[in-house]
PDB file of C-alpha atoms and ligand atoms in Angstrom:
ATOM      1  CA  MET A   1      -7.905  14.183  -8.352  1.00  0.00           C
ATOM      2  CA  ALA A   2      -7.057  12.313 -11.501  1.00  0.00           C
ATOM      3  CA  ASN A   3      -5.035   9.159 -10.883  1.00  0.00           C
ATOM      4  CA  GLU A   4      -2.875   8.057 -13.813  1.00  0.00           C
ATOM      5  CA  GLU A   5      -3.116   4.429 -12.818  1.00  0.00           C
ATOM      6  CA  LEU A   6      -6.889   4.465 -13.257  1.00  0.00           C
ATOM      7  CA  SER A   7      -6.875   5.731 -16.914  1.00  0.00           C
ATOM      8  CA  GLU A   8      -7.784   2.196 -18.122  1.00  0.00           C
ATOM      9  CA  TYR A   9     -10.484   1.839 -15.510  1.00  0.00           C
ATOM     10  CA  ARG A  10     -12.085   5.077 -16.663  1.00  0.00           C
ATOM     11  CA  ALA A  11     -11.527   4.404 -20.459  1.00  0.00           C
ATOM     12  CA  LYS A  12     -13.721   1.308 -20.122  1.00  0.00           C
ATOM     13  CA  ARG A  13     -16.629   2.962 -18.452  1.00  0.00           C
ATOM     14  CA  THR A  14     -19.316   5.494 -19.191  1.00  0.00           C
ATOM     15  CA  ALA A  15     -19.404   7.580 -16.050  1.00  0.00           C
ATOM     16  CA  ARG A  16     -22.936   8.843 -16.645  1.00  0.00           C
ATOM     17  CA  SER A  17     -24.288   5.358 -17.184  1.00  0.00           C
ATOM     18  CA  THR A  18     -22.655   3.013 -14.737  1.00  0.00           C
ATOM     19  CA  PRO A  19     -23.355   3.289 -10.957  1.00  0.00           C
ATOM     20  CA  GLU A  20     -19.691   2.327 -10.180  1.00  0.00           C
ATOM     21  CA  PRO A  21     -17.426   4.795  -8.517  1.00  0.00           C
ATOM     22  CA  SER A  22     -15.534   7.222 -10.860  1.00  0.00           C
ATOM     23  CA  GLY A  23     -12.354   6.931  -8.813  1.00  0.00           C
ATOM     24  CA  ARG A  24     -12.104  10.671  -8.700  1.00  0.00           C
ATOM     25  CA  SER A  25     -12.435  10.887  -4.877  1.00  0.00           C
ATOM     26  CA  THR A  26      -9.397  10.568  -2.756  1.00  0.00           C
ATOM     27  CA  LYS A  27      -9.643   8.586   0.404  1.00  0.00           C
ATOM     28  CA  ALA A  28      -6.743   8.407   2.817  1.00  0.00           C
ATOM     29  CA  ALA A  29      -5.241   4.905   2.740  1.00  0.00           C
ATOM     30  CA  THR A  30      -5.506   3.171   6.210  1.00  0.00           C
ATOM     31  CA  GLY A  31      -3.981  -0.272   6.511  1.00  0.00           C
ATOM     32  CA  SER A  32      -4.208  -2.644   3.598  1.00  0.00           C
ATOM     33  CA  ARG A  33      -7.630  -3.905   2.579  1.00  0.00           C
ATOM     34  CA  PHE A  34      -8.977  -6.467   0.217  1.00  0.00           C
ATOM     35  CA  VAL A  35     -12.299  -7.241  -1.381  1.00  0.00           C
ATOM     36  CA  ILE A  36     -13.674 -10.177  -3.396  1.00  0.00           C
ATOM     37  CA  GLN A  37     -16.613  -9.186  -5.313  1.00  0.00           C
ATOM     38  CA  ARG A  38     -19.024 -11.763  -6.875  1.00  0.00           C
ATOM     39  CA  HIS A  39     -19.805 -10.392 -10.408  1.00  0.00           C
ATOM     40  CA  ASP A  40     -22.589 -12.068 -12.288  1.00  0.00           C
ATOM     41  CA  ALA A  41     -21.747 -10.769 -15.704  1.00  0.00           C
ATOM     42  CA  THR A  42     -21.709 -12.525 -18.997  1.00  0.00           C
ATOM     43  CA  ASN A  43     -19.575 -15.055 -17.173  1.00  0.00           C
ATOM     44  CA  LEU A  44     -19.910 -15.345 -13.415  1.00  0.00           C
ATOM     45  CA  HIS A  45     -16.559 -14.670 -11.779  1.00  0.00           C
ATOM     46  CA  PHE A  46     -15.034 -13.409  -8.571  1.00  0.00           C
ATOM     47  CA  ASP A  47     -13.001 -10.100  -8.718  1.00  0.00           C
ATOM     48  CA  PHE A  48     -10.147 -10.362  -6.284  1.00  0.00           C
ATOM     49  CA  ARG A  49      -8.752  -6.985  -5.311  1.00  0.00           C
ATOM     50  CA  LEU A  50      -5.744  -6.064  -3.034  1.00  0.00           C
ATOM     51  CA  GLN A  51      -4.987  -2.552  -1.913  1.00  0.00           C
ATOM     52  CA  VAL A  52      -1.574  -1.524  -3.371  1.00  0.00           C
ATOM     53  CA  GLY A  53      -0.876   2.056  -2.503  1.00  0.00           C
ATOM     54  CA  ASP A  54      -3.925   4.174  -3.505  1.00  0.00           C
ATOM     55  CA  VAL A  55      -5.509   1.655  -5.981  1.00  0.00           C
ATOM     56  CA  LEU A  56      -6.845  -1.790  -5.896  1.00  0.00           C
ATOM     57  CA  ALA A  57      -4.787  -4.244  -7.942  1.00  0.00           C
ATOM     58  CA  SER A  58      -7.386  -6.622  -9.479  1.00  0.00           C
ATOM     59  CA  TRP A  59      -7.741 -10.147 -10.892  1.00  0.00           C
ATOM     60  CA  ALA A  60     -10.798 -11.938 -12.276  1.00  0.00           C
ATOM     61  CA  VAL A  61     -11.047 -15.426 -10.865  1.00  0.00           C
ATOM     62  CA  PRO A  62     -13.521 -17.503 -12.834  1.00  0.00           C
ATOM     63  CA  LYS A  63     -13.955 -20.235 -10.185  1.00  0.00           C
ATOM     64  CA  GLY A  64     -13.242 -18.082  -7.257  1.00  0.00           C
ATOM     65  CA  PRO A  65     -10.823 -18.747  -4.407  1.00  0.00           C
ATOM     66  CA  SER A  66     -10.498 -22.251  -3.013  1.00  0.00           C
ATOM     67  CA  LEU A  67      -9.622 -23.221   0.561  1.00  0.00           C
ATOM     68  CA  ASP A  68      -7.985 -26.460  -0.670  1.00  0.00           C
ATOM     69  CA  PRO A  69      -4.134 -25.962  -0.980  1.00  0.00           C
ATOM     70  CA  ARG A  70      -4.213 -28.559  -3.965  1.00  0.00           C
ATOM     71  CA  ASP A  71      -6.333 -26.232  -6.093  1.00  0.00           C
ATOM     72  CA  LYS A  72      -4.737 -23.645  -8.442  1.00  0.00           C
ATOM     73  CA  ARG A  73      -7.219 -21.033  -9.474  1.00  0.00           C
ATOM     74  CA  LEU A  74      -6.621 -19.069 -12.671  1.00  0.00           C
ATOM     75  CA  ALA A  75      -6.548 -15.347 -11.864  1.00  0.00           C
ATOM     76  CA  ALA A  76      -6.509 -13.008 -14.820  1.00  0.00           C
ATOM     77  CA  ARG A  77      -5.111  -9.626 -14.014  1.00  0.00           C
ATOM     78  CA  THR A  78      -7.468  -6.785 -14.862  1.00  0.00           C
ATOM     79  CA  GLU A  79      -7.232  -3.026 -14.640  1.00  0.00           C
ATOM     80  CA  ASP A  80      -6.630  -1.324 -11.242  1.00  0.00           C
ATOM     81  CA  HIS A  81      -9.793  -0.092  -9.594  1.00  0.00           C
ATOM     82  CA  PRO A  82     -10.234   2.944  -7.312  1.00  0.00           C
ATOM     83  CA  LEU A  83     -10.086   2.422  -3.630  1.00  0.00           C
ATOM     84  CA  ASP A  84     -13.699   3.357  -3.129  1.00  0.00           C
ATOM     85  CA  TYR A  85     -14.716   0.359  -5.275  1.00  0.00           C
ATOM     86  CA  ILE A  86     -14.043  -1.693  -2.182  1.00  0.00           C
ATOM     87  CA  ASP A  87     -17.612  -1.454  -0.911  1.00  0.00           C
ATOM     88  CA  PHE A  88     -19.374  -1.157  -4.296  1.00  0.00           C
ATOM     89  CA  GLU A  89     -22.416  -3.313  -4.804  1.00  0.00           C
ATOM     90  CA  GLY A  90     -25.005  -2.768  -7.490  1.00  0.00           C
ATOM     91  CA  SER A  91     -26.298  -3.462 -10.891  1.00  0.00           C
ATOM     92  CA  ILE A  92     -24.272  -2.326 -13.930  1.00  0.00           C
ATOM     93  CA  PRO A  93     -26.590  -1.718 -16.839  1.00  0.00           C
ATOM     94  CA  LYS A  94     -26.569  -4.575 -19.397  1.00  0.00           C
ATOM     95  CA  GLY A  95     -24.992  -2.603 -22.253  1.00  0.00           C
ATOM     96  CA  ASP A  96     -22.165  -1.219 -20.168  1.00  0.00           C
ATOM     97  CA  TYR A  97     -18.723  -2.680 -19.542  1.00  0.00           C
ATOM     98  CA  GLY A  98     -19.104  -5.469 -17.024  1.00  0.00           C
ATOM     99  CA  GLY A  99     -22.913  -5.282 -17.240  1.00  0.00           C
ATOM    100  CA  GLY A 100     -24.452  -7.417 -14.505  1.00  0.00           C
ATOM    101  CA  THR A 101     -24.617  -7.510 -10.723  1.00  0.00           C
ATOM    102  CA  VAL A 102     -21.853  -7.007  -8.129  1.00  0.00           C
ATOM    103  CA  ILE A 103     -21.894  -7.927  -4.371  1.00  0.00           C
ATOM    104  CA  VAL A 104     -19.122  -7.758  -1.800  1.00  0.00           C
ATOM    105  CA  TRP A 105     -18.621 -11.512  -1.298  1.00  0.00           C
ATOM    106  CA  ASP A 106     -15.809 -11.034   1.288  1.00  0.00           C
ATOM    107  CA  THR A 107     -13.751  -8.059   2.562  1.00  0.00           C
ATOM    108  CA  GLY A 108     -11.342  -7.229   5.397  1.00  0.00           C
ATOM    109  CA  ASP A 109      -7.674  -6.425   6.007  1.00  0.00           C
ATOM    110  CA  PHE A 110      -4.706  -8.300   4.698  1.00  0.00           C
ATOM    111  CA  ASP A 111      -1.042  -8.619   5.729  1.00  0.00           C
ATOM    112  CA  ASN A 112       1.643  -8.737   3.143  1.00  0.00           C
ATOM    113  CA  LEU A 113       3.765 -11.759   3.799  1.00  0.00           C
ATOM    114  CA  THR A 114       5.959 -11.678   0.742  1.00  0.00           C
ATOM    115  CA  GLU A 115       9.660 -12.282   1.359  1.00  0.00           C
ATOM    116  CA  LYS A 116      12.674 -12.774  -0.783  1.00  0.00           C
ATOM    117  CA  ASP A 117      15.989 -14.179   0.611  1.00  0.00           C
ATOM    118  CA  GLY A 118      14.482 -13.803   4.109  1.00  0.00           C
ATOM    119  CA  GLU A 119      13.620 -10.077   3.639  1.00  0.00           C
ATOM    120  CA  PRO A 120      10.207  -8.566   3.464  1.00  0.00           C
ATOM    121  CA  VAL A 121       9.223  -7.406   0.046  1.00  0.00           C
ATOM    122  CA  PRO A 122       6.867  -4.324  -0.156  1.00  0.00           C
ATOM    123  CA  ILE A 123       3.567  -5.056  -1.824  1.00  0.00           C
ATOM    124  CA  ASP A 124       4.106  -2.798  -4.932  1.00  0.00           C
ATOM    125  CA  ARG A 125       7.431  -4.600  -5.565  1.00  0.00           C
ATOM    126  CA  ALA A 126       5.824  -7.960  -5.039  1.00  0.00           C
ATOM    127  CA  LEU A 127       3.225  -7.063  -7.602  1.00  0.00           C
ATOM    128  CA  GLU A 128       5.888  -6.060 -10.102  1.00  0.00           C
ATOM    129  CA  ASN A 129       7.819  -9.187  -9.435  1.00  0.00           C
ATOM    130  CA  GLY A 130       4.828 -11.338 -10.087  1.00  0.00           C
ATOM    131  CA  HIS A 131       4.573 -13.086  -6.688  1.00  0.00           C
ATOM    132  CA  ILE A 132       2.602 -11.845  -3.662  1.00  0.00           C
ATOM    133  CA  ARG A 133       2.081 -13.919  -0.427  1.00  0.00           C
ATOM    134  CA  PHE A 134      -0.513 -12.457   1.933  1.00  0.00           C
ATOM    135  CA  ALA A 135      -2.778 -13.354   4.831  1.00  0.00           C
ATOM    136  CA  LEU A 136      -6.452 -12.436   4.596  1.00  0.00           C
ATOM    137  CA  HIS A 137      -8.531 -11.429   7.578  1.00  0.00           C
ATOM    138  CA  GLY A 138     -12.021 -11.733   5.997  1.00  0.00           C
ATOM    139  CA  SER A 139     -15.403 -13.014   7.071  1.00  0.00           C
ATOM    140  CA  LYS A 140     -15.365 -16.054   4.800  1.00  0.00           C
ATOM    141  CA  LEU A 141     -11.642 -16.356   4.037  1.00  0.00           C
ATOM    142  CA  THR A 142      -8.792 -16.289   6.527  1.00  0.00           C
ATOM    143  CA  GLY A 143      -5.179 -17.338   6.337  1.00  0.00           C
ATOM    144  CA  ALA A 144      -2.453 -17.142   3.733  1.00  0.00           C
ATOM    145  CA  PHE A 145      -2.758 -17.280  -0.026  1.00  0.00           C
ATOM    146  CA  ALA A 146      -0.300 -16.689  -2.877  1.00  0.00           C
ATOM    147  CA  LEU A 147      -0.792 -15.084  -6.243  1.00  0.00           C
ATOM    148  CA  THR A 148       1.910 -15.973  -8.707  1.00  0.00           C
ATOM    149  CA  GLN A 149       2.193 -14.634 -12.288  1.00  0.00           C
ATOM    150  CA  THR A 150       2.583 -17.592 -14.716  1.00  0.00           C
ATOM    151  CA  LYS A 151       2.295 -15.903 -18.166  1.00  0.00           C
ATOM    152  CA  MET A 152       0.467 -19.069 -19.113  1.00  0.00           C
ATOM    153  CA  HIS A 153      -0.160 -19.183 -22.827  1.00  0.00           C
ATOM    154  CA  GLY A 154       2.234 -16.296 -23.254  1.00  0.00           C
ATOM    155  CA  ASP A 155      -0.172 -13.971 -21.630  1.00  0.00           C
ATOM    156  CA  GLU A 156       1.334 -11.768 -18.856  1.00  0.00           C
ATOM    157  CA  ARG A 157      -2.217 -11.256 -17.360  1.00  0.00           C
ATOM    158  CA  ASN A 158      -2.294 -14.875 -16.254  1.00  0.00           C
ATOM    159  CA  TRP A 159      -1.666 -15.509 -12.559  1.00  0.00           C
ATOM    160  CA  LEU A 160      -2.591 -18.391 -10.266  1.00  0.00           C
ATOM    161  CA  LEU A 161      -4.371 -18.093  -6.820  1.00  0.00           C
ATOM    162  CA  VAL A 162      -3.357 -20.818  -4.329  1.00  0.00           C
ATOM    163  CA  LYS A 163      -4.312 -21.364  -0.673  1.00  0.00           C
ATOM    164  CA  ILE A 164      -1.283 -21.866   1.568  1.00  0.00           C
ATOM    165  CA  ASP A 165      -1.657 -24.872   3.936  1.00  0.00           C
ATOM    166  CA  ASP A 166      -2.398 -23.263   7.340  1.00  0.00           C
ATOM    167  CA  ASP A 167      -5.265 -23.097   9.809  1.00  0.00           C
ATOM    168  CA  GLY A 168      -7.482 -21.364   7.237  1.00  0.00           C
ATOM    169  CA  ALA A 169      -7.059 -24.255   4.794  1.00  0.00           C
ATOM    170  CA  ASP A 170     -10.035 -26.641   4.423  1.00  0.00           C
ATOM    171  CA  ARG A 171     -10.330 -29.311   1.806  1.00  0.00           C
ATOM    172  CA  ARG A 172     -14.040 -29.699   2.230  1.00  0.00           C
ATOM    173  CA  ARG A 173     -15.659 -26.234   2.785  1.00  0.00           C
ATOM    174  CA  ARG A 174     -16.579 -24.558  -0.507  1.00  0.00           C
ATOM    175  CA  PRO A 175     -17.653 -21.075   0.371  1.00  0.00           C
ATOM    176  CA  THR A 176     -17.912 -19.993  -3.274  1.00  0.00           C
ATOM    177  CA  SER A 177     -20.902 -22.402  -3.639  1.00  0.00           C
ATOM    178  CA  THR A 178     -22.455 -22.503  -0.190  1.00  0.00           C
ATOM    179  CA  GLN A 179     -22.046 -18.818   0.879  1.00  0.00           C
ATOM    180  CA  ASN A 180     -23.244 -16.725  -1.901  1.00  0.00           C
ATOM    181  CA  GLU A 181     -24.484 -13.692   0.060  1.00  0.00           C
ATOM    182  CA  SER A 182     -22.854 -10.285   0.492  1.00  0.00           C
ATOM    183  CA  VAL A 183     -20.900  -9.890   3.767  1.00  0.00           C
ATOM    184  CA  LEU A 184     -22.025  -6.233   3.770  1.00  0.00           C
ATOM    185  CA  SER A 185     -25.800  -6.391   2.938  1.00  0.00           C
ATOM    186  CA  GLY A 186     -26.649 -10.092   3.147  1.00  0.00           C
ATOM    187  CA  ARG A 187     -28.051  -9.828  -0.366  1.00  0.00           C
ATOM    188  CA  THR A 188     -27.290 -12.144  -3.313  1.00  0.00           C
ATOM    189  CA  ASN A 189     -26.581 -11.220  -6.950  1.00  0.00           C
ATOM    190  CA  ASP A 190     -30.062 -12.515  -7.800  1.00  0.00           C
ATOM    191  CA  ASP A 191     -31.567 -10.155  -5.161  1.00  0.00           C
ATOM    192  CA  LEU A 192     -29.833  -7.227  -6.917  1.00  0.00           C
ATOM    193  CA  ALA A 193     -30.989  -8.462 -10.305  1.00  0.00           C
ATOM    194  CA  GLY A 194     -34.569  -8.399  -9.094  1.00  0.00           C
ATOM    195  CA  ASP A 195     -34.359  -4.683  -8.031  1.00  0.00           C
TER     196      ASP A 195
HETATM  197 MN1   MN B 201     -15.693  -8.416 -12.886  1.00  0.00          MN
END
């Protein structure tokens, strides 16, 4: 079934060439899931994706998430991705959009914690409003984070990803440099590049 929100996703890709999901299958939404994919493309980055309804709202985070609440990580909003992208790992051909290797660096459920004036804000509204607070239940990352739109340099795609100071915060642990393997397959980007 065609999904209007995924038209940009499809426009950027050549379905016959890329191993990525077409986004044409429909999966029932169960709970709220997130994924962080380590994407070794022209520039290495981490793709942070939160389930919002039946798509994955997405941001490219060049340095990846930090567990140190003092760090503000630039997160550039990118096109929504299909839900079945959540477990995609593979090697996108060099000439294709996003050519390079993708692994599932972390994944799990998340809780939307966004509030305004003491009232919970649904995730789709929080995304529209440019401020989402959420708790991750991943293998590498746990606890609360905030994504806030800054429109830095006049670009509405610019958001910041910040760790909230809680039990999941850690000023020393740097999982983006010490834990590079997939939580699904145990493989690294380099392993996939060698296939
Ligand atoms: Mn990417």
